[in-house]
Amino acid sequence: MELKLYVDRMSQPSRAILIFCKANGIEFEEVKILLAKRQHHSPEFAEVNPMKQVPAIVHGDFKLFESHAILIYLASAFPGVADHWYPADVRKRAKIHSVLDWHHSNLRRGAVGYIFNDSIAIALGLPLNPKAAAEGEKLLSASLAMIESYWLEGHGPFLLGNSEPSIADLSLVCEIMQLEVADENDRDRILGPHKRILKWIEDTKNATSPYFEEIHSIMSPVKEKLKELKVQASQQSA
Amino acid sequence: MELKLYVDRLSQPSRAILIFCKANGIEFEEVKILIGKMQHRSPEFAEINPMKQLPAIVHGDFKLFESHAILIYLASAFSGVADHWYPTDIYKRAKVHSVLDWHHSNLRRGSVGYLFNTRIALAFGLPLDPKASAEGEKLLSASLAMIESYWLEKDEPFLLGNSQPSIADLALVCEIMQLEVADEEDRDRILGPHKRIMKWIDDTKNATAPYFDEIHSMLPLAKEKLKELKVQASKQ
């Protein structure tokens, strides 16, 4: 049964599912839906996902969107996936659901609020919004602190004290990697204080090497592009 | 193994798990943590849930928070729960996860944004915010329209074209029931156009009768209380 991933490597949850599939030897066709070219608004893509968002998958005739639902489905549908990604144990699994749920309104909301309003809006032809960016940064920082003090507690290197990564590690780390498109000074201000987070990102990268780096290789060129757009935008308003 | 639910019936996701347990004959102790009295900020409750939010559960020595995770855990841990609540079929299950995920940033975000800034902030001594309220209402209305046009199918009563309710129906309907604390005019303006939604709320209520009504019985009182606070605030 054919698996198609409708993704944009600029989308944090898209990267999480790409890395998951590669790290687990799951074969798929990557169908690029480029947000900057508004391809997510095409009528063809609306047939795949009426919410017009990435990622989305089609497996045979089964369509699915929302990255957490996708990660859980892939972990369950493909027999070769090791248990640590999405444990069969009801209690371990419940904790993964808990952090994935927490993510929506905390890390994701903060990170998107900050990065979109500080940088990415420009790529979509929208104005930057410093006030919204500041609010986003506040929630982002509080979320990073909560990950360090609570979610990363325990004996192992990964979330929930686990010794091996789960889908939650991929999802949250890919979110934080989006900071790579921000200015270095801003990234260092926000991430620098959080040494435990930096170690966790490194551990997640090593556990999914070389796919993690390969999928994230897009970040540097995008950062340069956004820098240019920002300079152009300030020249126009001058 | 003892099950304790740390809940406030004023909290939408708290109501969802209370109704779920009652409808499935799951025994529990209801530990009331009253948000209006700031009890969620106590050091004792922080031991249960460091996020200081409701609902949370303790089952034996197992602690858990986030209502979707709780609903899934309860459906999986208690053997008497019928399959339709959280299907074992991985395709059907994936769709339940999909709508529960969508809920966070859509229906929930819109509904909370609207109600908090129109009414509920007063209960915490905070000012109302008409701009945030309008933004919330916009997202709420868009979400209700999406539920009608996509998540609910024409010929079946419940989300995802299901003939029986899942945990997703409970989670989303309890969210919409929070509009009962708003002014009737506002509630009618927002919900009135959505006849399909109103039928779905009714079907969910009937599928979990009499618990649905019982758990929601405190909303009219909360509405009167909030109305009073609004009158007082405008006098000042």
Short mmCIF file of C-alpha atoms in Angstrom, two decimals:
data_model
loop_
_atom_site.label_atom_id
_atom_site.label_comp_id
_atom_site.label_asym_id
_atom_site.label_seq_id
_atom_site.Cartn_x
_atom_site.Cartn_y
_atom_site.Cartn_z
CA MET A 1 0.00 0.00 0.00
CA GLU A 2 1.43 3.29 -1.13
CA LEU A 3 2.21 5.99 1.46
CA LYS A 4 2.35 9.63 0.40
CA LEU A 5 3.51 12.39 2.76
CA TYR A 6 2.28 15.86 1.85
CA VAL A 7 4.90 18.04 3.50
CA ASP A 8 6.95 21.20 3.47
CA ARG A 9 10.33 20.89 5.18
CA MET A 10 9.77 24.42 6.47
CA SER A 11 6.92 23.01 8.58
CA GLN A 12 8.04 21.68 11.95
CA PRO A 13 5.47 18.85 12.15
CA SER A 14 6.25 17.90 8.51
CA ARG A 15 9.88 17.37 9.50
CA ALA A 16 8.88 15.21 12.47
CA ILE A 17 7.00 12.75 10.27
CA LEU A 18 9.69 12.70 7.56
CA ILE A 19 12.40 11.88 10.12
CA PHE A 20 10.16 9.29 11.78
CA CYS A 21 9.56 7.43 8.52
CA LYS A 22 13.21 7.52 7.44
CA ALA A 23 14.49 6.44 10.86
CA ASN A 24 12.06 3.50 10.82
CA GLY A 25 12.68 2.42 7.23
CA ILE A 26 9.10 3.24 6.20
CA GLU A 27 8.91 3.78 2.44
CA PHE A 28 7.01 6.79 1.20
CA GLU A 29 6.68 9.33 -1.56
CA GLU A 30 7.39 12.90 -0.43
CA VAL A 31 4.90 15.26 -2.10
CA LYS A 32 6.16 18.79 -1.57
CA ILE A 33 3.45 21.35 -0.78
CA LEU A 34 5.36 24.64 -0.63
CA LEU A 35 3.74 27.08 1.79
CA ALA A 36 5.73 30.06 0.49
CA LYS A 37 4.24 29.41 -2.95
CA ARG A 38 0.74 29.07 -1.41
CA GLN A 39 0.45 25.51 -2.72
CA HIS A 40 -1.49 24.57 0.42
CA HIS A 41 -4.33 26.70 -0.91
CA SER A 42 -4.70 24.76 -4.17
CA PRO A 43 -8.01 22.96 -4.84
CA GLU A 44 -6.04 19.73 -5.39
CA PHE A 45 -4.52 19.87 -1.93
CA ALA A 46 -7.90 20.72 -0.38
CA GLU A 47 -8.98 17.26 -1.60
CA VAL A 48 -6.22 15.77 0.53
CA ASN A 49 -6.73 18.07 3.54
CA PRO A 50 -9.71 20.45 3.68
CA MET A 51 -7.95 22.29 6.55
CA LYS A 52 -5.31 23.32 3.95
CA GLN A 53 -2.46 22.53 6.31
CA VAL A 54 0.66 20.39 6.22
CA PRO A 55 1.49 17.69 7.02
CA ALA A 56 -1.14 15.33 5.66
CA ILE A 57 -0.80 11.72 4.52
CA VAL A 58 -2.55 9.36 2.15
CA HIS A 59 -1.98 5.65 2.82
CA GLY A 60 -3.72 3.58 0.15
CA ASP A 61 -7.12 5.28 0.24
CA PHE A 62 -6.84 6.46 3.86
CA LYS A 63 -6.35 10.19 4.37
CA LEU A 64 -5.15 11.71 7.64
CA PHE A 65 -4.00 15.09 8.95
CA GLU A 66 -2.72 16.48 12.30
CA SER A 67 0.88 15.42 12.89
CA HIS A 68 0.36 13.74 16.28
CA ALA A 69 -2.44 11.60 14.84
CA ILE A 70 -0.16 10.81 11.86
CA LEU A 71 2.82 9.83 14.04
CA ILE A 72 0.62 7.56 16.17
CA TYR A 73 -0.96 6.00 13.07
CA LEU A 74 2.41 5.31 11.41
CA ALA A 75 3.83 3.84 14.62
CA SER A 76 0.80 1.54 14.85
CA ALA A 77 0.34 0.61 11.19
CA PHE A 78 3.93 -0.42 10.38
CA PRO A 79 5.08 -3.54 12.26
CA GLY A 80 8.81 -2.76 12.10
CA VAL A 81 8.54 0.28 14.38
CA ALA A 82 10.29 -0.28 17.73
CA ASP A 83 8.09 -0.02 20.85
CA HIS A 84 9.90 3.01 22.33
CA TRP A 85 8.47 5.30 19.65
CA TYR A 86 4.89 4.71 20.88
CA PRO A 87 4.84 2.15 23.71
CA ALA A 88 2.12 -0.45 23.91
CA ASP A 89 2.04 -0.04 27.71
CA VAL A 90 -1.12 1.96 28.50
CA ARG A 91 0.53 4.13 31.15
CA LYS A 92 3.68 4.96 29.17
CA ARG A 93 1.47 5.72 26.19
CA ALA A 94 -0.75 8.00 28.31
CA LYS A 95 2.27 10.11 29.28
CA ILE A 96 3.18 10.54 25.62
CA HIS A 97 -0.37 11.70 24.87
CA SER A 98 -0.09 14.08 27.81
CA VAL A 99 3.07 15.83 26.56
CA LEU A 100 1.82 15.89 22.95
CA ASP A 101 -1.41 17.55 24.15
CA TRP A 102 0.51 20.03 26.34
CA HIS A 103 2.64 20.89 23.31
CA HIS A 104 -0.27 22.39 21.28
CA SER A 105 -1.03 25.26 23.66
CA ASN A 106 2.44 25.76 25.06
CA LEU A 107 5.63 25.10 23.13
CA ARG A 108 3.96 25.16 19.70
CA ARG A 109 1.79 28.16 20.37
CA GLY A 110 4.72 30.11 21.85
CA ALA A 111 7.26 29.10 19.20
CA VAL A 112 4.93 29.80 16.28
CA GLY A 113 3.77 33.07 17.86
CA TYR A 114 7.36 34.23 18.21
CA ILE A 115 8.95 33.01 14.97
CA PHE A 116 6.01 33.79 12.69
CA ASN A 117 5.63 37.35 13.92
CA ASP A 118 9.36 37.96 14.14
CA SER A 119 10.48 36.44 10.82
CA ILE A 120 8.37 34.04 8.80
CA ALA A 121 5.38 36.29 8.11
CA ILE A 122 7.55 38.17 5.61
CA ALA A 123 7.97 35.07 3.44
CA LEU A 124 4.20 34.90 3.13
CA GLY A 125 3.93 38.60 2.24
CA LEU A 126 2.54 39.54 5.67
CA PRO A 127 3.79 42.27 8.04
CA LEU A 128 5.86 41.44 11.11
CA ASN A 129 4.19 42.04 14.48
CA PRO A 130 6.62 42.82 17.32
CA LYS A 131 3.91 42.81 20.01
CA ALA A 132 2.66 39.35 19.05
CA ALA A 133 6.29 38.19 18.75
CA ALA A 134 6.98 39.35 22.31
CA GLU A 135 3.92 37.49 23.63
CA GLY A 136 5.00 34.41 21.73
CA GLU A 137 8.51 34.63 23.14
CA LYS A 138 7.16 34.82 26.68
CA LEU A 139 5.14 31.61 26.24
CA LEU A 140 8.02 29.96 24.38
CA SER A 141 10.46 30.68 27.20
CA ALA A 142 8.01 29.49 29.85
CA SER A 143 7.51 26.28 27.83
CA LEU A 144 11.24 25.65 27.49
CA ALA A 145 11.59 26.11 31.26
CA MET A 146 8.74 23.65 31.86
CA ILE A 147 10.33 21.06 29.56
CA GLU A 148 13.59 21.33 31.51
CA SER A 149 12.05 21.27 34.96
CA TYR A 150 9.31 18.70 34.37
CA TRP A 151 9.13 16.84 31.07
CA LEU A 152 12.86 16.01 30.92
CA GLU A 153 12.96 14.86 34.54
CA GLY A 154 14.08 11.30 35.08
CA HIS A 155 16.90 8.90 34.41
CA GLY A 156 16.98 8.87 30.63
CA PRO A 157 18.02 11.48 28.08
CA PHE A 158 14.56 11.80 26.51
CA LEU A 159 11.16 13.18 27.51
CA LEU A 160 9.36 11.47 30.39
CA GLY A 161 12.64 9.98 31.66
CA ASN A 162 12.81 7.61 28.71
CA SER A 163 16.11 6.04 27.65
CA GLU A 164 15.04 6.01 24.00
CA PRO A 165 13.13 8.59 21.96
CA SER A 166 9.38 8.57 21.41
CA ILE A 167 7.26 10.39 18.83
CA ALA A 168 6.95 13.17 21.42
CA ASP A 169 10.71 13.87 21.34
CA LEU A 170 10.62 14.19 17.54
CA SER A 171 7.58 16.43 17.58
CA LEU A 172 8.85 18.86 20.24
CA VAL A 173 12.48 18.96 19.08
CA CYS A 174 11.46 19.73 15.48
CA GLU A 175 9.42 22.61 16.86
CA ILE A 176 12.43 24.06 18.69
CA MET A 177 14.62 23.60 15.61
CA GLN A 178 12.48 26.25 13.90
CA LEU A 179 14.50 28.80 15.89
CA GLU A 180 17.32 28.10 13.42
CA VAL A 181 15.64 30.54 11.02
CA ALA A 182 15.75 33.38 13.54
CA ASP A 183 18.67 35.75 14.08
CA GLU A 184 21.58 34.07 15.96
CA ASN A 185 21.36 36.69 18.72
CA ASP A 186 17.67 35.99 19.26
CA ARG A 187 18.17 32.24 19.14
CA ASP A 188 20.99 32.47 21.69
CA ARG A 189 18.95 34.73 23.95
CA ILE A 190 16.03 32.31 23.96
CA LEU A 191 17.80 28.94 23.88
CA GLY A 192 21.16 29.76 25.43
CA PRO A 193 20.01 29.52 29.08
CA HIS A 194 18.64 26.03 28.48
CA LYS A 195 21.63 23.67 28.45
CA ARG A 196 19.47 20.64 29.22
CA ILE A 197 17.32 21.40 26.17
CA LEU A 198 20.41 21.74 23.98
CA LYS A 199 21.63 18.33 25.15
CA TRP A 200 18.22 16.79 24.46
CA ILE A 201 18.16 18.19 20.92
CA GLU A 202 21.64 16.69 20.38
CA ASP A 203 20.53 13.28 21.75
CA THR A 204 17.45 13.27 19.52
CA LYS A 205 19.57 14.18 16.50
CA ASN A 206 22.04 11.37 17.25
CA ALA A 207 19.23 8.85 17.74
CA THR A 208 17.86 9.63 14.26
CA SER A 209 21.09 10.30 12.45
CA PRO A 210 21.69 10.98 9.56
CA TYR A 211 18.05 11.78 8.76
CA PHE A 212 17.62 14.54 11.35
CA GLU A 213 20.43 16.62 9.84
CA GLU A 214 19.33 15.82 6.28
CA ILE A 215 15.75 16.94 6.86
CA HIS A 216 16.91 20.07 8.72
CA SER A 217 19.47 21.09 6.08
CA ILE A 218 16.85 23.47 4.65
CA MET A 219 17.01 25.76 7.70
CA SER A 220 20.22 27.68 6.86
CA PRO A 221 19.23 28.76 3.32
CA VAL A 222 15.79 29.77 4.63
CA LYS A 223 17.36 31.84 7.38
CA GLU A 224 19.50 33.71 4.84
CA LYS A 225 16.46 34.31 2.63
CA LEU A 226 14.41 35.69 5.55
CA LYS A 227 17.32 37.96 6.52
CA GLU A 228 17.34 39.39 2.97
CA LEU A 229 13.55 39.87 2.98
CA LYS A 230 13.78 41.66 6.32
CA VAL A 231 16.47 44.01 4.99
CA GLN A 232 14.40 44.72 1.85
CA ALA A 233 11.29 45.36 3.94
CA SER A 234 13.09 47.89 6.17
CA GLN A 235 14.57 49.61 3.10
CA GLN A 236 11.07 50.02 1.67
CA SER A 237 9.66 51.54 4.82
CA ALA A 238 12.68 53.89 5.22
CA MET B 1 -7.22 0.47 42.48
CA GLU B 2 -8.68 3.81 43.51
CA LEU B 3 -9.46 6.45 40.89
CA LYS B 4 -9.59 10.12 41.87
CA LEU B 5 -10.74 12.83 39.47
CA TYR B 6 -9.52 16.33 40.28
CA VAL B 7 -12.14 18.48 38.59
CA ASP B 8 -14.20 21.65 38.55
CA ARG B 9 -17.57 21.28 36.83
CA LEU B 10 -17.06 24.80 35.46
CA SER B 11 -14.17 23.37 33.40
CA GLN B 12 -15.24 21.93 30.05
CA PRO B 13 -12.70 19.11 29.92
CA SER B 14 -13.49 18.25 33.58
CA ARG B 15 -17.11 17.70 32.58
CA ALA B 16 -16.11 15.47 29.68
CA ILE B 17 -14.24 13.05 31.93
CA LEU B 18 -16.93 13.07 34.63
CA ILE B 19 -19.63 12.20 32.09
CA PHE B 20 -17.39 9.56 30.49
CA CYS B 21 -16.80 7.78 33.80
CA LYS B 22 -20.46 7.88 34.87
CA ALA B 23 -21.72 6.74 31.47
CA ASN B 24 -19.30 3.79 31.59
CA GLY B 25 -19.92 2.80 35.19
CA ILE B 26 -16.35 3.62 36.21
CA GLU B 27 -16.16 4.24 39.97
CA PHE B 28 -14.26 7.27 41.12
CA GLU B 29 -13.93 9.87 43.83
CA GLU B 30 -14.64 13.41 42.64
CA VAL B 31 -12.16 15.80 44.26
CA LYS B 32 -13.42 19.33 43.67
CA ILE B 33 -10.73 21.87 42.88
CA LEU B 34 -12.59 25.17 42.59
CA ILE B 35 -10.95 27.50 40.10
CA GLY B 36 -13.07 30.44 41.30
CA LYS B 37 -11.48 30.02 44.74
CA MET B 38 -7.98 29.65 43.22
CA GLN B 39 -7.68 26.13 44.62
CA HIS B 40 -5.81 25.05 41.49
CA ARG B 41 -2.93 27.20 42.71
CA SER B 42 -2.49 25.40 46.03
CA PRO B 43 0.82 23.64 46.75
CA GLU B 44 -1.14 20.43 47.41
CA PHE B 45 -2.68 20.44 43.96
CA ALA B 46 0.70 21.26 42.38
CA GLU B 47 1.79 17.84 43.67
CA ILE B 48 -0.98 16.30 41.57
CA ASN B 49 -0.46 18.51 38.51
CA PRO B 50 2.52 20.88 38.29
CA MET B 51 0.74 22.65 35.40
CA LYS B 52 -1.91 23.73 37.97
CA GLN B 53 -4.74 22.90 35.57
CA LEU B 54 -7.85 20.79 35.53
CA PRO B 55 -8.68 18.05 35.02
CA ALA B 56 -6.09 15.69 36.47
CA ILE B 57 -6.44 12.14 37.72
CA VAL B 58 -4.69 9.78 40.12
CA HIS B 59 -5.27 6.07 39.51
CA GLY B 60 -3.52 4.05 42.21
CA ASP B 61 -0.10 5.69 42.08
CA PHE B 62 -0.43 6.87 38.46
CA LYS B 63 -0.89 10.60 37.88
CA LEU B 64 -2.08 12.04 34.58
CA PHE B 65 -3.22 15.39 33.18
CA GLU B 66 -4.50 16.72 29.80
CA SER B 67 -8.11 15.65 29.25
CA HIS B 68 -7.61 13.88 25.90
CA ALA B 69 -4.81 11.76 27.39
CA ILE B 70 -7.07 11.05 30.39
CA LEU B 71 -10.06 10.03 28.23
CA ILE B 72 -7.86 7.70 26.16
CA TYR B 73 -6.29 6.21 29.30
CA LEU B 74 -9.66 5.58 30.97
CA ALA B 75 -11.09 4.03 27.78
CA SER B 76 -8.05 1.72 27.60
CA ALA B 77 -7.54 0.88 31.28
CA PHE B 78 -11.14 -0.10 32.14
CA SER B 79 -12.32 -3.26 30.44
CA GLY B 80 -16.05 -2.46 30.50
CA VAL B 81 -15.78 0.49 28.11
CA ALA B 82 -17.54 -0.13 24.76
CA ASP B 83 -15.35 0.05 21.64
CA HIS B 84 -17.13 3.05 20.08
CA TRP B 85 -15.70 5.39 22.71
CA TYR B 86 -12.11 4.78 21.53
CA PRO B 87 -12.06 2.19 18.71
CA THR B 88 -9.29 -0.39 18.53
CA ASP B 89 -9.35 -0.17 14.72
CA ILE B 90 -6.28 1.97 13.92
CA TYR B 91 -8.00 3.89 11.11
CA LYS B 92 -11.03 4.85 13.19
CA ARG B 93 -8.76 5.60 16.13
CA ALA B 94 -6.53 7.84 13.98
CA LYS B 95 -9.57 9.92 13.02
CA VAL B 96 -10.49 10.35 16.68
CA HIS B 97 -6.93 11.57 17.37
CA SER B 98 -7.17 13.90 14.37
CA VAL B 99 -10.31 15.72 15.56
CA LEU B 100 -9.05 15.85 19.18
CA ASP B 101 -5.82 17.47 17.93
CA TRP B 102 -7.73 19.91 15.69
CA HIS B 103 -9.86 20.86 18.70
CA HIS B 104 -6.94 22.40 20.70
CA SER B 105 -6.17 25.21 18.23
CA ASN B 106 -9.64 25.67 16.83
CA LEU B 107 -12.83 25.09 18.79
CA ARG B 108 -11.15 25.23 22.20
CA ARG B 109 -8.95 28.20 21.42
CA GLY B 110 -11.86 30.15 19.90
CA SER B 111 -14.36 29.28 22.59
CA VAL B 112 -12.02 30.03 25.49
CA GLY B 113 -10.83 33.24 23.79
CA TYR B 114 -14.41 34.43 23.38
CA LEU B 115 -15.86 33.42 26.76
CA PHE B 116 -12.88 34.39 28.90
CA ASN B 117 -12.67 37.87 27.45
CA THR B 118 -16.44 38.41 27.36
CA ARG B 119 -17.36 37.10 30.76
CA ILE B 120 -15.17 34.70 32.70
CA ALA B 121 -12.21 37.06 33.30
CA LEU B 122 -14.43 38.92 35.80
CA ALA B 123 -14.55 35.89 38.07
CA PHE B 124 -10.78 36.29 38.46
CA GLY B 125 -10.90 40.03 39.01
CA LEU B 126 -9.46 40.62 35.54
CA PRO B 127 -10.76 43.14 32.98
CA LEU B 128 -12.74 42.09 29.91
CA ASP B 129 -11.02 42.49 26.54
CA PRO B 130 -13.42 43.22 23.67
CA LYS B 131 -10.71 42.89 21.00
CA ALA B 132 -9.60 39.46 22.19
CA SER B 133 -13.26 38.51 22.57
CA ALA B 134 -13.97 39.41 18.94
CA GLU B 135 -10.95 37.41 17.74
CA GLY B 136 -12.11 34.46 19.83
CA GLU B 137 -15.62 34.66 18.41
CA LYS B 138 -14.27 34.69 14.86
CA LEU B 139 -12.28 31.49 15.44
CA LEU B 140 -15.16 29.92 17.36
CA SER B 141 -17.62 30.57 14.54
CA ALA B 142 -15.18 29.28 11.93
CA SER B 143 -14.69 26.15 14.03
CA LEU B 144 -18.43 25.53 14.40
CA ALA B 145 -18.79 25.90 10.62
CA MET B 146 -15.94 23.40 10.09
CA ILE B 147 -17.55 20.90 12.43
CA GLU B 148 -20.79 21.15 10.49
CA SER B 149 -19.24 20.97 7.06
CA TYR B 150 -16.50 18.41 7.69
CA TRP B 151 -16.38 16.66 11.03
CA LEU B 152 -20.12 15.85 11.19
CA GLU B 153 -21.52 13.86 8.31
CA LYS B 154 -25.08 14.19 7.08
CA ASP B 155 -26.49 10.75 7.78
CA GLU B 156 -24.85 9.79 11.06
CA PRO B 157 -25.35 11.53 14.41
CA PHE B 158 -21.79 11.74 15.73
CA LEU B 159 -18.39 13.09 14.66
CA LEU B 160 -16.54 11.29 11.88
CA GLY B 161 -19.75 9.72 10.57
CA ASN B 162 -20.04 7.48 13.61
CA SER B 163 -23.36 6.01 14.70
CA GLN B 164 -22.29 6.03 18.36
CA PRO B 165 -20.35 8.64 20.34
CA SER B 166 -16.60 8.62 20.87
CA ILE B 167 -14.49 10.51 23.43
CA ALA B 168 -14.18 13.22 20.76
CA ASP B 169 -17.93 13.93 20.85
CA LEU B 170 -17.79 14.36 24.63
CA ALA B 171 -14.72 16.62 24.52
CA LEU B 172 -16.07 18.94 21.81
CA VAL B 173 -19.71 19.07 22.98
CA CYS B 174 -18.67 19.92 26.55
CA GLU B 175 -16.62 22.77 25.11
CA ILE B 176 -19.62 24.17 23.24
CA MET B 177 -21.85 23.80 26.33
CA GLN B 178 -19.67 26.47 27.98
CA LEU B 179 -21.62 29.01 25.90
CA GLU B 180 -24.42 28.45 28.43
CA VAL B 181 -22.64 30.97 30.69
CA ALA B 182 -22.88 33.73 28.09
CA ASP B 183 -25.84 36.07 27.52
CA GLU B 184 -28.70 34.33 25.67
CA GLU B 185 -28.43 36.83 22.81
CA ASP B 186 -24.74 36.14 22.34
CA ARG B 187 -25.26 32.40 22.58
CA ASP B 188 -28.09 32.56 20.03
CA ARG B 189 -26.06 34.72 17.68
CA ILE B 190 -23.14 32.31 17.74
CA LEU B 191 -24.93 28.94 17.92
CA GLY B 192 -28.30 29.77 16.35
CA PRO B 193 -27.19 29.39 12.71
CA HIS B 194 -25.84 25.92 13.43
CA LYS B 195 -28.83 23.58 13.55
CA ARG B 196 -26.69 20.53 12.81
CA ILE B 197 -24.50 21.33 15.83
CA MET B 198 -27.54 21.67 18.07
CA LYS B 199 -28.83 18.28 16.96
CA TRP B 200 -25.42 16.75 17.66
CA ILE B 201 -25.37 18.24 21.17
CA ASP B 202 -28.79 16.74 21.76
CA ASP B 203 -27.74 13.33 20.45
CA THR B 204 -24.66 13.36 22.69
CA LYS B 205 -26.78 14.35 25.66
CA ASN B 206 -29.25 11.52 25.00
CA ALA B 207 -26.44 8.98 24.54
CA THR B 208 -25.09 9.85 28.00
CA ALA B 209 -28.37 10.58 29.81
CA PRO B 210 -28.93 11.31 32.65
CA TYR B 211 -25.29 12.14 33.42
CA PHE B 212 -24.85 14.85 30.79
CA ASP B 213 -27.60 17.02 32.25
CA GLU B 214 -26.55 16.27 35.80
CA ILE B 215 -22.94 17.33 35.22
CA HIS B 216 -24.06 20.48 33.35
CA SER B 217 -26.67 21.48 35.94
CA MET B 218 -24.43 24.10 37.56
CA LEU B 219 -24.04 26.22 34.42
CA PRO B 220 -27.20 28.39 34.82
CA LEU B 221 -26.05 29.33 38.32
CA ALA B 222 -22.56 30.20 37.04
CA LYS B 223 -24.20 32.33 34.33
CA GLU B 224 -26.24 34.33 36.87
CA LYS B 225 -23.17 34.84 39.02
CA LEU B 226 -21.12 36.11 36.07
CA LYS B 227 -24.00 38.42 35.01
CA GLU B 228 -23.94 39.96 38.50
CA LEU B 229 -20.20 40.49 38.33
CA LYS B 230 -20.60 42.22 34.96
CA VAL B 231 -23.25 44.58 36.34
CA GLN B 232 -21.02 45.40 39.31
CA ALA B 233 -18.03 45.97 37.07
CA SER B 234 -19.91 48.38 34.79
CA LYS B 235 -21.15 50.34 37.79
CA GLN B 236 -17.53 50.85 38.83
#
